[in-house]
Coordinates of N, CA and C and ligand atoms in Angstrom, one line a residue:
X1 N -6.5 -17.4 15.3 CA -6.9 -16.6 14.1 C -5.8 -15.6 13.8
X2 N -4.8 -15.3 12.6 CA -4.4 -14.5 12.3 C -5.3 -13.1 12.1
X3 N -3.8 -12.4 12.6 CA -4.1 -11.0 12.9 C -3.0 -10.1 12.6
X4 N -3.2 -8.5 12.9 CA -2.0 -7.7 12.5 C -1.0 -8.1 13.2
X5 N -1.6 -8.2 15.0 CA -0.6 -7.9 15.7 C 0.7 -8.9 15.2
X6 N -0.3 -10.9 15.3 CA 0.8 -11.9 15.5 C 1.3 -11.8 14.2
X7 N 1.1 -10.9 13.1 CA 1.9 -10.8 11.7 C 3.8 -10.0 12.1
X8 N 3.0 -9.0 13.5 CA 4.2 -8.1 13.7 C 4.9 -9.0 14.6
X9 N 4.5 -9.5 15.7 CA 5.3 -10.3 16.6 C 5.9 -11.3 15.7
X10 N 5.8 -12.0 14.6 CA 6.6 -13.1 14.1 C 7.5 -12.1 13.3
X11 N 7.0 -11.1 12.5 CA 8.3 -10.3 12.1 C 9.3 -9.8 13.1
X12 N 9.4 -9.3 13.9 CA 10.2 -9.1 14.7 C 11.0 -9.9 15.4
X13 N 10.4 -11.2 15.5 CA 11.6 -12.6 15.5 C 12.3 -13.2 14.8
X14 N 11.4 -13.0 13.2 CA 11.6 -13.7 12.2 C 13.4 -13.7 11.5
X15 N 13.7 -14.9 11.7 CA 15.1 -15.4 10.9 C 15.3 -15.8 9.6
X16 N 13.7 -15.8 9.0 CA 14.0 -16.5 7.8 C 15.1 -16.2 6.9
X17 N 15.3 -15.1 6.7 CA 16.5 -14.5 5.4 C 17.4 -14.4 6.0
X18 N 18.6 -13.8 5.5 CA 19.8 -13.3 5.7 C 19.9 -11.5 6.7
X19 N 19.0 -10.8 6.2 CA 18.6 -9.3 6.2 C 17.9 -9.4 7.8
X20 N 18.1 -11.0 8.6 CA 17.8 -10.9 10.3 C 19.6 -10.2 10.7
X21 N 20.2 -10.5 10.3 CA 21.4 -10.7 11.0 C 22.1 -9.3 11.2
X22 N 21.5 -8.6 10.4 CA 22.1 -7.1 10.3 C 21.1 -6.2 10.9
X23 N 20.0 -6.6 11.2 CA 18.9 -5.7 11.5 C 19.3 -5.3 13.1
X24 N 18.4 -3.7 13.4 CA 18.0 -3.7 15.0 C 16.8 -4.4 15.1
X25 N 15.8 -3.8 14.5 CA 14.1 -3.9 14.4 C 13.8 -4.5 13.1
X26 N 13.1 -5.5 13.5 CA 12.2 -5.3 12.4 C 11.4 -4.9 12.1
X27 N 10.6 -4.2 11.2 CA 9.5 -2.9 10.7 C 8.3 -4.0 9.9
X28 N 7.1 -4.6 10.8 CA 6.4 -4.7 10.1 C 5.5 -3.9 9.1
X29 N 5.7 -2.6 9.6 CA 4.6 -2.2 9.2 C 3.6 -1.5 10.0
X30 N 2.7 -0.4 9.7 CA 1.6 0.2 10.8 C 0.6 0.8 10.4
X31 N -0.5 0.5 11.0 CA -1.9 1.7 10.1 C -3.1 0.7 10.9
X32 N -4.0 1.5 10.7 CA -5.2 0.8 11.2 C -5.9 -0.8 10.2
X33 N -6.7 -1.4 10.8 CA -6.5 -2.9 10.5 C -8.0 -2.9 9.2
X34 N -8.6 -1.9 8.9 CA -9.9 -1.6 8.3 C -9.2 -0.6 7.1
X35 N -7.7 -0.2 7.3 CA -7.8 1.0 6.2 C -7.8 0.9 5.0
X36 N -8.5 1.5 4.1 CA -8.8 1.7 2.7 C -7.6 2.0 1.8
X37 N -6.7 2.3 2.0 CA -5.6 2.3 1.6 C -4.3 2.0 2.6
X38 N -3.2 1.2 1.2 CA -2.5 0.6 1.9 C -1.0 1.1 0.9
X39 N -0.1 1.7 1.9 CA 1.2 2.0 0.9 C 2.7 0.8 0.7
X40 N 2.9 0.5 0.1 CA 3.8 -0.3 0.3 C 5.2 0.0 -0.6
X41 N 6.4 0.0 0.4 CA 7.3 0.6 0.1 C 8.4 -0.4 0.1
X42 N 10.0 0.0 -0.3 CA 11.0 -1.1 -0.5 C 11.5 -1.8 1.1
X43 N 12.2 -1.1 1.7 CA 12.1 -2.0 3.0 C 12.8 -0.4 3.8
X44 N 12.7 -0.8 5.1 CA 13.2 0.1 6.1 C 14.5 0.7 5.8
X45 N 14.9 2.1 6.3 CA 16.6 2.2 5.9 C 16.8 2.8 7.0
X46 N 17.7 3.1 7.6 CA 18.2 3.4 9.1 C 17.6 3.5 10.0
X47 N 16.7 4.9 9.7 CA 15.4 5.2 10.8 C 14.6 4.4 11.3
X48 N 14.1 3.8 9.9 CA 12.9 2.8 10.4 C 13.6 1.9 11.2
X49 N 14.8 1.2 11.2 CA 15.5 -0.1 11.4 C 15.4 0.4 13.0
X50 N 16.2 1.8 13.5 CA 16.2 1.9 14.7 C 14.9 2.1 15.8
X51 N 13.9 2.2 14.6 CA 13.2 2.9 15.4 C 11.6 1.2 15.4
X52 N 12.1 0.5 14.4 CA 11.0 -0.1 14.2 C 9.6 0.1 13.6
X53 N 9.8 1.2 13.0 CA 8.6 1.7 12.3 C 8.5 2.2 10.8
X54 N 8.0 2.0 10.3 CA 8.0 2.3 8.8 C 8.3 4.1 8.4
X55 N 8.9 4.2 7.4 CA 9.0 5.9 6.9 C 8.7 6.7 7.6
X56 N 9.7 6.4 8.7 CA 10.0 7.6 9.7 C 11.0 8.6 9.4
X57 N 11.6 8.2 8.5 CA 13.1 9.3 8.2 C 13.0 10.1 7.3
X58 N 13.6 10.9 6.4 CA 12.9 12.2 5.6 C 12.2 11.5 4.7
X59 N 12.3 10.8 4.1 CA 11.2 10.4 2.8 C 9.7 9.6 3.7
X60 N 10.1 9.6 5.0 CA 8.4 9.4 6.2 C 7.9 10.8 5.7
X61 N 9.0 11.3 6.1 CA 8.1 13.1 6.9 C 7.8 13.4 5.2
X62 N 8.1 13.2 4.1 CA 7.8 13.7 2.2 C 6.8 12.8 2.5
X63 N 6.4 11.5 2.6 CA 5.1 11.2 2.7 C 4.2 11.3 3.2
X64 N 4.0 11.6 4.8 CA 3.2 12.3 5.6 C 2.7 13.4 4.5
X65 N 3.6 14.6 4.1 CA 2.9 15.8 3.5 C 2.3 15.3 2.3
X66 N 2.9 14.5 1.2 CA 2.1 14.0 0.1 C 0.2 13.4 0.6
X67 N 0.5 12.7 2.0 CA -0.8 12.4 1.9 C -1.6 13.2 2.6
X68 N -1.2 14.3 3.0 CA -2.0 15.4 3.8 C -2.5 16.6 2.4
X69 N -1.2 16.7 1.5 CA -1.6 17.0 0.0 C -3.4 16.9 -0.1
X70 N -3.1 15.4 -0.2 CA -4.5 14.3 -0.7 C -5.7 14.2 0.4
X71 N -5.3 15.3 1.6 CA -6.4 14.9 2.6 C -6.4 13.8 3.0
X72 N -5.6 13.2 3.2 CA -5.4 12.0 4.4 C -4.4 12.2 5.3
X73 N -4.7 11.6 6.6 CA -4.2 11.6 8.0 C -3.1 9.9 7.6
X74 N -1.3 10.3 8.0 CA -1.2 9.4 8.1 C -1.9 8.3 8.5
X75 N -2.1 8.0 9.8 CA -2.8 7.4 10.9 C -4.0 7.0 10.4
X76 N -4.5 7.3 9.2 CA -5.7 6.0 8.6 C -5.3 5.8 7.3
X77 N -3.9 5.4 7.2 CA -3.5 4.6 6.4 C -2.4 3.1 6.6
X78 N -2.5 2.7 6.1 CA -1.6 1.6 6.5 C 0.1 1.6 5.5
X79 N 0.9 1.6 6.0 CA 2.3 2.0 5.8 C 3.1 -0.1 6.2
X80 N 3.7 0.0 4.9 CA 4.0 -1.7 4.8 C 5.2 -1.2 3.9
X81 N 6.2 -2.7 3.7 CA 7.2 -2.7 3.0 C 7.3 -4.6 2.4
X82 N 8.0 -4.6 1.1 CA 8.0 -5.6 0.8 C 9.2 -6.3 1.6
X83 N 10.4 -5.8 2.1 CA 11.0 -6.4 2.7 C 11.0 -5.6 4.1
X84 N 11.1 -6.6 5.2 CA 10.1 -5.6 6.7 C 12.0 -6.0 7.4
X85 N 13.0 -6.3 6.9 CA 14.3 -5.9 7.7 C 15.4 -5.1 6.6
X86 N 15.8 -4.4 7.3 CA 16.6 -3.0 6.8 C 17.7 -4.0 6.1
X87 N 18.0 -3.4 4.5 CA 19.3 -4.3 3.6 C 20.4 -3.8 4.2
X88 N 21.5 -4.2 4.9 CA 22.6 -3.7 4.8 C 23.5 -2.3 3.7
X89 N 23.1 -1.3 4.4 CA 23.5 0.1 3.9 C 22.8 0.4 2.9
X90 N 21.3 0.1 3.3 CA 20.0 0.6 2.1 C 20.8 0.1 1.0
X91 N 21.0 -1.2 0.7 CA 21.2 -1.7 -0.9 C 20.0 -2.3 -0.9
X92 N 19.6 -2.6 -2.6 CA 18.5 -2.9 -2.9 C 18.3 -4.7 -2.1
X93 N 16.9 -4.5 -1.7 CA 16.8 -6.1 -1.6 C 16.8 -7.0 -2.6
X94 N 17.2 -8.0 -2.2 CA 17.5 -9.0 -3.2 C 16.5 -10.1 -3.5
X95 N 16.1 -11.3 -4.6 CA 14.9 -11.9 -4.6 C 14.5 -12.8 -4.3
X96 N 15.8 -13.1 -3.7 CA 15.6 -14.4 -2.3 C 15.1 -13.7 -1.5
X97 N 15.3 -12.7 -0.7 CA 14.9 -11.9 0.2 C 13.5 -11.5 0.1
X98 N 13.4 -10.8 -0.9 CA 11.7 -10.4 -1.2 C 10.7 -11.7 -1.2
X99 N 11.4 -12.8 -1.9 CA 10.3 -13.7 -2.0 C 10.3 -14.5 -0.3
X100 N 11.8 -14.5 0.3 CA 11.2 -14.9 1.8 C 10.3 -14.0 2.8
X101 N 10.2 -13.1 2.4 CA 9.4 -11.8 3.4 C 7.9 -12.0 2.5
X102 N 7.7 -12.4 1.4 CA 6.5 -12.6 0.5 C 5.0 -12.7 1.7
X103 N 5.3 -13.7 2.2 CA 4.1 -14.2 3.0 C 3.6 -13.3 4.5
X104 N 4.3 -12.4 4.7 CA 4.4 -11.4 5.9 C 3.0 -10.5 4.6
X105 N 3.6 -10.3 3.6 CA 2.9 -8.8 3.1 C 1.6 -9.4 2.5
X106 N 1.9 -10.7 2.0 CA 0.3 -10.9 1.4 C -0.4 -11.5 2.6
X107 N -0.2 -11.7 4.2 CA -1.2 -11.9 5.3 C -1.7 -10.3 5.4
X108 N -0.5 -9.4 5.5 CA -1.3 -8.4 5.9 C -2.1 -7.8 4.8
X109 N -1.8 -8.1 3.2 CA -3.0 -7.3 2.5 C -4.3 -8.4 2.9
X110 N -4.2 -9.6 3.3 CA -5.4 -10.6 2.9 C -6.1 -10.1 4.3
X111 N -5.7 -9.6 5.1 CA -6.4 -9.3 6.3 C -7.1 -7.7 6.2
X112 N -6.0 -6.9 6.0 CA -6.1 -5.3 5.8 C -7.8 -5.1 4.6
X113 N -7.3 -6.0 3.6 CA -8.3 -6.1 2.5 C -8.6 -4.6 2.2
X114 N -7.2 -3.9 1.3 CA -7.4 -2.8 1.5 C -8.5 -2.1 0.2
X115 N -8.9 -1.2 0.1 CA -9.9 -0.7 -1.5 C -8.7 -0.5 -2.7
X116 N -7.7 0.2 -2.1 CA -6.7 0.9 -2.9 C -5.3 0.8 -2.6
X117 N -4.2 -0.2 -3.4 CA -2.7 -0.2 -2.7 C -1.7 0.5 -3.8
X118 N -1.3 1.5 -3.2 CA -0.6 2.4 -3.5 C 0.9 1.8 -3.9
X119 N 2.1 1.4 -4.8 CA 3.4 0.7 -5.0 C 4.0 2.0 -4.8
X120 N 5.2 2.0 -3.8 CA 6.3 2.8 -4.0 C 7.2 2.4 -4.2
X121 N 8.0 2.7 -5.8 CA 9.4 2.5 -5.9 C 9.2 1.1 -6.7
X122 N 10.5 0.8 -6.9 CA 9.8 -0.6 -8.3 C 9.9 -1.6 -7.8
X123 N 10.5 -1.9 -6.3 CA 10.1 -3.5 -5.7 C 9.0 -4.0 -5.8
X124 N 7.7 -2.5 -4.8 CA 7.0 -3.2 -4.6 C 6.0 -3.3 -6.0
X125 N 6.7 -2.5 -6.9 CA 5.2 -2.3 -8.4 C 5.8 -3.6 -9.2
X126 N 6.6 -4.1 -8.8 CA 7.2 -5.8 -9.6 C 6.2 -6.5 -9.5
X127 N 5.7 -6.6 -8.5 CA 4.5 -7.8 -7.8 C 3.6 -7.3 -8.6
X128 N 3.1 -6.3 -8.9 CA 1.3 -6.0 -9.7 C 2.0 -5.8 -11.1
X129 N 2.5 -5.2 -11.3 CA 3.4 -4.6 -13.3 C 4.4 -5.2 -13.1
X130 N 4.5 -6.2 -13.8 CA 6.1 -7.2 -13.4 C 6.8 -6.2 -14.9
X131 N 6.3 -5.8 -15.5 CA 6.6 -5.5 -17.6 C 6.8 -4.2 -17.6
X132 N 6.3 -3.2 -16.7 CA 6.0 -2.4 -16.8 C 7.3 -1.2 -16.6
X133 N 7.1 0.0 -17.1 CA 8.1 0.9 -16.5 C 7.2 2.2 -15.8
X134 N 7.9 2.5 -14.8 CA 7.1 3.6 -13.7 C 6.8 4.6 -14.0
X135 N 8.1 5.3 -15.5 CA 7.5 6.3 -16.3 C 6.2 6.0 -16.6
X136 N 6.1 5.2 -17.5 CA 5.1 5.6 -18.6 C 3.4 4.8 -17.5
X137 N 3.7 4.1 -15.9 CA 2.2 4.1 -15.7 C 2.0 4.6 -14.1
X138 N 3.1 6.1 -13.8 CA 2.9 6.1 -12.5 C 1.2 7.0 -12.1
X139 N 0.8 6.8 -11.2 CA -0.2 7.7 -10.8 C -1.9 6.9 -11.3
X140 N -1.3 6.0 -12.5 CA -2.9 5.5 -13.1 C -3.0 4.1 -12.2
X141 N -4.6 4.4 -12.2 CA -5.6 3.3 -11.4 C -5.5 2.5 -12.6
X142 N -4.9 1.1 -11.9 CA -5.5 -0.3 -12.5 C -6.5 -1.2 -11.5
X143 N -7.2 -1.9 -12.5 CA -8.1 -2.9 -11.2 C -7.5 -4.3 -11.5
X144 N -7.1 -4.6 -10.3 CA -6.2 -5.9 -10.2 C -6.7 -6.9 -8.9
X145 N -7.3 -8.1 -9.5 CA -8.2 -8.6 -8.5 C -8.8 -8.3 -7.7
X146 N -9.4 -6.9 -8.0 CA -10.7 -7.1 -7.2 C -10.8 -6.0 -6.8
X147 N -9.5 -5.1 -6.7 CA -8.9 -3.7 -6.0 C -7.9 -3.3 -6.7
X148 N -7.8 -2.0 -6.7 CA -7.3 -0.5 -7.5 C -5.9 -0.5 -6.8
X149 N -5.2 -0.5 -7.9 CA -3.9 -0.7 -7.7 C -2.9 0.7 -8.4
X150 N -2.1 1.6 -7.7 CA -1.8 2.2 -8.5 C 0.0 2.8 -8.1
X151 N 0.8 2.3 -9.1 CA 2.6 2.8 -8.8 C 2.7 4.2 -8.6
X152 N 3.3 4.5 -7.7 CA 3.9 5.8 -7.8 C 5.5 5.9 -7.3
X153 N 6.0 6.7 -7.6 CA 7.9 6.7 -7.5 C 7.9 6.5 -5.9
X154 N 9.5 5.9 -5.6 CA 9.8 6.1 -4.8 C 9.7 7.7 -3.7
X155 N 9.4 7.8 -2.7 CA 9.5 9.2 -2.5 C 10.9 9.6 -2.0
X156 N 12.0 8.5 -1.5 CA 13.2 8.6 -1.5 C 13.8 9.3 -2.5
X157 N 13.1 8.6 -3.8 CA 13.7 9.0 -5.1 C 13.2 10.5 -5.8
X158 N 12.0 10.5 -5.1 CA 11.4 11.6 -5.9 C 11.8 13.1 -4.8
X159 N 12.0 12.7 -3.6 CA 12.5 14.2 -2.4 C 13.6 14.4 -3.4
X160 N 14.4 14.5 -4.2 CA 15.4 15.3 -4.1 C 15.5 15.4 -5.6
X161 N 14.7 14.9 -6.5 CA 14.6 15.4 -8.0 C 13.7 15.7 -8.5
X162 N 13.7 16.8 -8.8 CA 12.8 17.7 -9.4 C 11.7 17.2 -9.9
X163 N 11.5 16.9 -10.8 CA 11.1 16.0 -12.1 C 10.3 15.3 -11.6
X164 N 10.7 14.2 -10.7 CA 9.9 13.0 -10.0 C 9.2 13.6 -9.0
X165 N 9.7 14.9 -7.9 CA 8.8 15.1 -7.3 C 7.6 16.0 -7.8
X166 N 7.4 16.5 -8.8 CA 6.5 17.1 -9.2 C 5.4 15.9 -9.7
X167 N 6.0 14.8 -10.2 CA 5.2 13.8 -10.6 C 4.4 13.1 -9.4
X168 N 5.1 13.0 -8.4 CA 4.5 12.3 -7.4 C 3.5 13.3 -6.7
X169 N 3.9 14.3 -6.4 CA 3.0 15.5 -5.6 C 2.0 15.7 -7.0
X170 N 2.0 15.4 -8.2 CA 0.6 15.2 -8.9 C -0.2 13.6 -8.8
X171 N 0.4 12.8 -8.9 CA -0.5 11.6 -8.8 C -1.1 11.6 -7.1
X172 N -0.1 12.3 -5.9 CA -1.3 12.0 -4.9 C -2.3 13.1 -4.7
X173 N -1.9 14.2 -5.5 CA -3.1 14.9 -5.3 C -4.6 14.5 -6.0
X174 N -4.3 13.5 -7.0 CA -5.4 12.5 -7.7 C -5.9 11.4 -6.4
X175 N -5.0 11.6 -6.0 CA -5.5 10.0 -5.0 C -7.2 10.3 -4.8
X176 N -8.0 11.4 -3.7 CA -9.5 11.0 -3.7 C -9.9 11.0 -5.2
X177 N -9.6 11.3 -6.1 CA -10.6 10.5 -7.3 C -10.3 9.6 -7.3
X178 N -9.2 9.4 -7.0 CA -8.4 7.5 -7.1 C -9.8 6.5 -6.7
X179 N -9.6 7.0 -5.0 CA -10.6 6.6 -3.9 C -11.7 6.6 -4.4
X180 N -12.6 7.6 -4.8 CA -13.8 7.6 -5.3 C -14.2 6.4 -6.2
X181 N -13.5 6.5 -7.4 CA -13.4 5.6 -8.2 C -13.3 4.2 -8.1
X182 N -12.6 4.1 -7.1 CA -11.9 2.7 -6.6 C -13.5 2.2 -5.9
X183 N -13.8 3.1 -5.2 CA -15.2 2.9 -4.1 C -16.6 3.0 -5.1
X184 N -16.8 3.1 -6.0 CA -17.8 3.3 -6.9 C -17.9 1.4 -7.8
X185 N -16.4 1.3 -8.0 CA -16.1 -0.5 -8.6 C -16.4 -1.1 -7.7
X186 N -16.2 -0.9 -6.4 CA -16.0 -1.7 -5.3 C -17.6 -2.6 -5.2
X187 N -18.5 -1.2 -5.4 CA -19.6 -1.7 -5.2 C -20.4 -2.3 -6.2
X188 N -21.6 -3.1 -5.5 CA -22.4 -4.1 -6.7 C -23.0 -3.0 -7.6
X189 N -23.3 -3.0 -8.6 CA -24.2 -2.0 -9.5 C -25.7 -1.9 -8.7
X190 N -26.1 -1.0 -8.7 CA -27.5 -0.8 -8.3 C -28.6 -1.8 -9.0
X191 N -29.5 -2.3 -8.0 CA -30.5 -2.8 -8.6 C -31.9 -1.9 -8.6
X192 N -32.6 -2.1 -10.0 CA -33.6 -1.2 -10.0 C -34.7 -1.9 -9.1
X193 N -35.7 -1.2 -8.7 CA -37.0 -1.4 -7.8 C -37.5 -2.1 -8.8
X194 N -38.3 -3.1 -8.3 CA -38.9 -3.9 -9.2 C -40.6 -4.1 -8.7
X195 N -41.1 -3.6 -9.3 CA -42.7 -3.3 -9.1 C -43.7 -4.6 -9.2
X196 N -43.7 -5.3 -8.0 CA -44.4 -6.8 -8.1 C -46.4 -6.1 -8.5
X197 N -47.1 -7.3 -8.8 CA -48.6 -6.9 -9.6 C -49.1 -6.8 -8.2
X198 N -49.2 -6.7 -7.1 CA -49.9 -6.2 -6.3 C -50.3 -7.4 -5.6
X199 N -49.7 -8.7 -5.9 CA -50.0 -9.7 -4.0 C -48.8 -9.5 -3.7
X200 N -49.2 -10.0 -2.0 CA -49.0 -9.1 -1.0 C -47.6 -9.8 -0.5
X201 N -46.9 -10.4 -1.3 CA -45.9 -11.3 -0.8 C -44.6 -10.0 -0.3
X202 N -45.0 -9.2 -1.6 CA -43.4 -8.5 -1.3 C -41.9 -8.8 -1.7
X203 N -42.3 -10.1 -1.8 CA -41.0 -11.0 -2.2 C -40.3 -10.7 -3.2
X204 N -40.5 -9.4 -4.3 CA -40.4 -9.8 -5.5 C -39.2 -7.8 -5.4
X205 N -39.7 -7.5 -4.0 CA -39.4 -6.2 -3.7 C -38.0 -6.1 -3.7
X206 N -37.5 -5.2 -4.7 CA -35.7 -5.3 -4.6 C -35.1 -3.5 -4.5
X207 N -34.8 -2.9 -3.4 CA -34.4 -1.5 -2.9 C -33.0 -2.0 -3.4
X208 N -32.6 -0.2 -3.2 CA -31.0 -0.5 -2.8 C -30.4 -0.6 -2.1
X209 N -31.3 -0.5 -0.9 CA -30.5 -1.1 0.7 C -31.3 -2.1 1.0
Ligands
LIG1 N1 11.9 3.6 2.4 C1 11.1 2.5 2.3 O1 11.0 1.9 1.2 N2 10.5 2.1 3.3 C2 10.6 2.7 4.5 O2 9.9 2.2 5.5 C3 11.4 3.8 4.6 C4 12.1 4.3 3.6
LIG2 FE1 12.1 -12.4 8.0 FE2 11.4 -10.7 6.1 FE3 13.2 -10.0 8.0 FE4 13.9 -11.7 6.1 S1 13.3 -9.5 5.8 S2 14.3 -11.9 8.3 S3 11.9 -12.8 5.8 S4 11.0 -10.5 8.3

């Protein structure tokens, strides 16, 4: 049965691209296997590479505080990248690349099955808004098969410009409405009580639990 772990053990072997050959680590990725939110970022850049872990290096520690902003604990979120080996001197990944790493990130959303995935930076918001520009839709909830999908800037990009980080430190302070929201679609609409004529079957009894 697929799982997080053998998703991480085959990344960390994994040769398929070119982006093995330069790497230390590969960074699948880390967060609990239930979490409701899932962030997904462009690919590892030094830190992560040496360290094997996702946004560990200053734009880790700018996201840590954005989501503590929003009242969330790293650690019950799940932290992913579209491409899980470091590009040679943080150049953008390329789309051979992205589309060979493809199948790593859609096991872990299809398993994670998360309520709400977060795009950081425009790799990973290509896959959900292929049309789109990050100005004009970062921070808004879309519902995209089934779950709340919403872009927000790079935080690489947004630590050190003004502009973008005020944008980003507003869209995650939206995030629990996000959640809320996201968790209110999620669910079936209520069904009303239905008042059978009084035999005794019951059968006809519909609660909301
Ligand atoms: N930037 C990313 O896109 N991902 C990381 O894991 C770290 C920095
Ligand atoms: Fe494999 Fe993805 Fe690393 Fe390429 S980037 S070697 S596809 S894990």
């Amino acid at each position: 049965m697929d799982d997080l772990k053998q998703v991480a053990t085959e990344v960390r072997a994994c040769k398929i691209c070119a982006l093995a050959s330069g790497r230390k680590n590969g960074v699948p990725g880390e967060g609990p296997a239930n979490a409701e939110i899932m962030l997904i970022g462009e690919g590892p850049g030094f830190h992560e590479d040496q360290q094997g872990r996702p946004f560990v290096g200053p734009s880790g520690q700018f996201l840590t505080e954005l989501l503590a902003s929003a009242g969330f604990k790293r650690s019950e979120v799940f932290i992913a990248n579209v491409v899980k080996c470091r590009p040679p001197g943080n150049r953008d990944p390329l789309p051979d690349e992205i589309a060979a790493c493809r199948g790593y990130l859609d096991r872990q959303i299809a398993l994670i099955n998360p309520k709400v995935i977060i795009t950081l930076g425009r790799f990973s918001m290509a896959r959900w808004f292929p049309n789109e520009r990050i100005s004009s839709i970062h921070g808004r909830a879309k519902r995209i098969e089934g779950r709340t999908v919403v872009a927000m800037f790079h935080p690489a990009a947004a630590l050190h410009q003004p502009a973008l980080r005020e944008a980003i430190e507003e869209d995650f302070r939206r995030l629990k409405d996000i959640m809320a929201q996201a968790q209110k679609q999620a669910e079936p609409p209520p069904q009303k009580t239905v008042k059978t004529d009084g035999d005794d079957s019951g059968a006809e009894q519909l609660s909301l639990f």
